[in-house]
Short mmCIF file of C-alpha atoms in Angstrom, two decimals:
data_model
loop_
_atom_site.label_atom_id
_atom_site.label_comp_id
_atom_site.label_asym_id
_atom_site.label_seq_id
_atom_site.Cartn_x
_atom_site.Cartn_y
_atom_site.Cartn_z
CA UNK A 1 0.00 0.00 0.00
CA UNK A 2 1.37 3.24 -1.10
CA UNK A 3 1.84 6.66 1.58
CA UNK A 4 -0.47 8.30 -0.41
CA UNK A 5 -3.09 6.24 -0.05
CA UNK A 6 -2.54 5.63 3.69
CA UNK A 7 -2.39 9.31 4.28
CA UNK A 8 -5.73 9.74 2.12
CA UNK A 9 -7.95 7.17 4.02
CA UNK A 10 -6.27 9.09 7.04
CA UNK A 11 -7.66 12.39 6.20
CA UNK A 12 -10.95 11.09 5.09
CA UNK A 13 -11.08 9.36 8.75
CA UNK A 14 -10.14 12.46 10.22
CA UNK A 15 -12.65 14.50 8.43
CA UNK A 16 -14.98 11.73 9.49
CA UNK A 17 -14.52 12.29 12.38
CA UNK A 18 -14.52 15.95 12.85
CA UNK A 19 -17.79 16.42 11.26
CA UNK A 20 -18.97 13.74 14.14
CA UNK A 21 -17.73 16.57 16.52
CA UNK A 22 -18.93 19.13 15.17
CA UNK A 23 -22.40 17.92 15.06
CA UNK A 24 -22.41 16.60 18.43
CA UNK A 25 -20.90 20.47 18.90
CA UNK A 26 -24.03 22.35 17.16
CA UNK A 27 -25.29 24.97 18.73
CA UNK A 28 -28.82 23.18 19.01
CA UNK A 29 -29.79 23.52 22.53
CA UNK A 30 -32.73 20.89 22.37
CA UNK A 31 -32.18 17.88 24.35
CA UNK A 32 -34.72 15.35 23.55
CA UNK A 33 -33.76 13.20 26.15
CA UNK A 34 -34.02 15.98 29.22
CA UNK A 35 -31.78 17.33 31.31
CA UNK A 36 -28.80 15.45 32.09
CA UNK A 37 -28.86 14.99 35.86
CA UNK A 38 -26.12 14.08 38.47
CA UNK A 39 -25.66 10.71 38.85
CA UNK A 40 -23.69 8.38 41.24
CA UNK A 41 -23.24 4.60 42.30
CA UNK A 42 -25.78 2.39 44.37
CA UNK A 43 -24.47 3.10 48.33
CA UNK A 44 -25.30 2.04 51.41
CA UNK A 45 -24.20 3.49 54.40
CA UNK A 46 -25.04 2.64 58.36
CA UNK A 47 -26.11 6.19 60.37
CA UNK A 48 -26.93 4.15 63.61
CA UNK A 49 -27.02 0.58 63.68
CA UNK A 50 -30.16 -0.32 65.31
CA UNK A 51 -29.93 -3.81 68.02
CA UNK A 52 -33.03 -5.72 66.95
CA UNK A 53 -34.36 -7.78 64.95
CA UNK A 54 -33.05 -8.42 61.05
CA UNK A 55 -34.32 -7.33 58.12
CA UNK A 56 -34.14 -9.95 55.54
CA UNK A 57 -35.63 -10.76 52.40
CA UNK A 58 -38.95 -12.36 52.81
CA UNK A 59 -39.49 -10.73 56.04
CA UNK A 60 -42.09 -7.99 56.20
CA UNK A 61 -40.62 -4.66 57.38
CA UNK A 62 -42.13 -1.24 58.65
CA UNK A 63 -40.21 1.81 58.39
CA UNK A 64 -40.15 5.80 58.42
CA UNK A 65 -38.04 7.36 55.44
CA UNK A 66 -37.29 10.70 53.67
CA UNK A 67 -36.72 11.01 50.16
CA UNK A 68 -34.23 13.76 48.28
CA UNK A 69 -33.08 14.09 44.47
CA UNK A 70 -29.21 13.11 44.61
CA UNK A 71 -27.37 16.41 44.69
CA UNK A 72 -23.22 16.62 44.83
CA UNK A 73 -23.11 20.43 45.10
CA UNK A 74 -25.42 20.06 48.73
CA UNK A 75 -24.60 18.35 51.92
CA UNK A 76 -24.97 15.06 52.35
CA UNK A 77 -25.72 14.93 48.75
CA UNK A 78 -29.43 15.58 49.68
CA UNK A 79 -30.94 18.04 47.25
CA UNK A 80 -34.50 18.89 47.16
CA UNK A 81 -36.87 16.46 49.48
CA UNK A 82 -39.92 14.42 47.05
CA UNK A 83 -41.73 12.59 49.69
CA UNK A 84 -41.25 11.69 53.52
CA UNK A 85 -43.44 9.43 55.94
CA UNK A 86 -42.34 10.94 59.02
CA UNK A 87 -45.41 12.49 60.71
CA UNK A 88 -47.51 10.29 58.66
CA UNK A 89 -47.90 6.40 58.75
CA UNK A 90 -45.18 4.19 58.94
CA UNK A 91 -44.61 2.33 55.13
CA UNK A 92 -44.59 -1.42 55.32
CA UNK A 93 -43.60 -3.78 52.53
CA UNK A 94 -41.96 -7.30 52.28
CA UNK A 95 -38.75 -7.64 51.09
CA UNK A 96 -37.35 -9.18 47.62
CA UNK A 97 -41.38 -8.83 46.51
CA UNK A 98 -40.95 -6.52 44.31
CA UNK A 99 -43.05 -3.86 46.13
CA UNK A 100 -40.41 -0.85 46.60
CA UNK A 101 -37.68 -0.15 44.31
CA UNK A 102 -34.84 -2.86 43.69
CA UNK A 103 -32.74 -0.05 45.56
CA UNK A 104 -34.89 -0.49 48.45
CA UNK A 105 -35.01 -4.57 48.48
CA UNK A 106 -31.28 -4.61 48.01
CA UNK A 107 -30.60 -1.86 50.80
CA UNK A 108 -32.57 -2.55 53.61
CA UNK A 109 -31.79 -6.36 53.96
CA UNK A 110 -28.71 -6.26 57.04
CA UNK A 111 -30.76 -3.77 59.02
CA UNK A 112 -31.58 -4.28 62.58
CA UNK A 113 -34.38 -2.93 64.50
CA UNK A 114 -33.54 0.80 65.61
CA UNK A 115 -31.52 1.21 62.46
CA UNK A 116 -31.24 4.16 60.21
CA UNK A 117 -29.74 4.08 56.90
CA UNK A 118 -28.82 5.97 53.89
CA UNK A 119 -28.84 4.67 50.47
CA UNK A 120 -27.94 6.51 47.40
CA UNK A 121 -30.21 4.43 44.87
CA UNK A 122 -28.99 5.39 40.97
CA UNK A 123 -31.79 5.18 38.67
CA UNK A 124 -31.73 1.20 37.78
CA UNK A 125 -32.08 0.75 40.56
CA UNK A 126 -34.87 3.05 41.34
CA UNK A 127 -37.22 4.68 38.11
CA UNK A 128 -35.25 4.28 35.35
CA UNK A 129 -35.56 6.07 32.54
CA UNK A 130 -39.71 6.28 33.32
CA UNK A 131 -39.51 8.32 36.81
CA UNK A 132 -42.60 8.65 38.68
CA UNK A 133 -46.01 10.17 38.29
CA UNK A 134 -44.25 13.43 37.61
CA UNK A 135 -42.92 13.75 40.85
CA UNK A 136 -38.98 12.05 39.98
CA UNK A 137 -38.07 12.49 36.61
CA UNK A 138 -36.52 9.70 34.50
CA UNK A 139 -33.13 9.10 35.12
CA UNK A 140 -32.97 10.65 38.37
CA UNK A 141 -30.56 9.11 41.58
CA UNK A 142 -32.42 9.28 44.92
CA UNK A 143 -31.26 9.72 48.11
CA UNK A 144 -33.40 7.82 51.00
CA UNK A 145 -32.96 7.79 54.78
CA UNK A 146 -34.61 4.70 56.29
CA UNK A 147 -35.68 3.94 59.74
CA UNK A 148 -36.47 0.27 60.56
CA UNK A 149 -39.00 0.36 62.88
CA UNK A 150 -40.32 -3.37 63.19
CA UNK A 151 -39.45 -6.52 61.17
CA UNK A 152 -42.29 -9.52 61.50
#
């Protein structure tokens, strides 16, 4: 194979691939898919470890929790606050059912009685790409604070 034609299917890559850049460049401002929104890994994390019973899957749990939109710039990466029990009933659900979001069955298995956790849930593992009822938007990573209150 001659330089010449190495260095011409070069420049045709090249130009190729430019004009991918530049489109994906354009000044078009319309995102079909929405905003792009912060995202970050599935996370668990222990805020007080409670001393009584386990939560495990197939067990049917009650517990208090707060919901936020995942938010790096904020403390605690809690951004704005969607939904809460607290000063309302108590949510119960069994776990590995199917009843919460996967973020929920795979986070709340390993808590004790008394417990409070945090779990950062990213969207496959919460909505998706659906949200919900047009309270979380699609794609979005949650934040939840969870207090096990009773495991039967």
């Amino acid at each position: 194979m001659s330089m010449k034609s190495r260095g011409g299917r070069f420049l045709s890559l090249f130009a190729l691939m430019a004009g991918v850049v530049a489109a994906g460049c354009s000044g078009n401002d319309s995102n079909p898919t929405g905003p792009i929104l912060p995202f970050a890994p599935f996370a668990q994390q222990d805020l007080r470890v409670g001393t009584g019973a386990d939560a495990a899957t197939g067990r049917r749990v009650t517990v208090n929790y707060t919901g936020w939109f995942y938010d790096p710039t904020r403390p605690e990466n809690k951004g704005q606050q969607f939904d809460t029990s607290v000063g309302r009933q108590p949510f119960t659900f069994t776990i590995g059912l199917g009843q919460v979001i996967r973020g929920w069955d795979q986070g709340v298995p390993g808590m004790k009685v008394g417990g409070q956790r945090r779990l950062t849930v990213p969207p496959e593992l919460g909505y998706g790409a659906n949200g919900s009822g047009g309270v979380i938007p699609p794609n979005a990573t949650l934040v939840f604070d969870i207090d096990l209150i009773d495991v039967q």
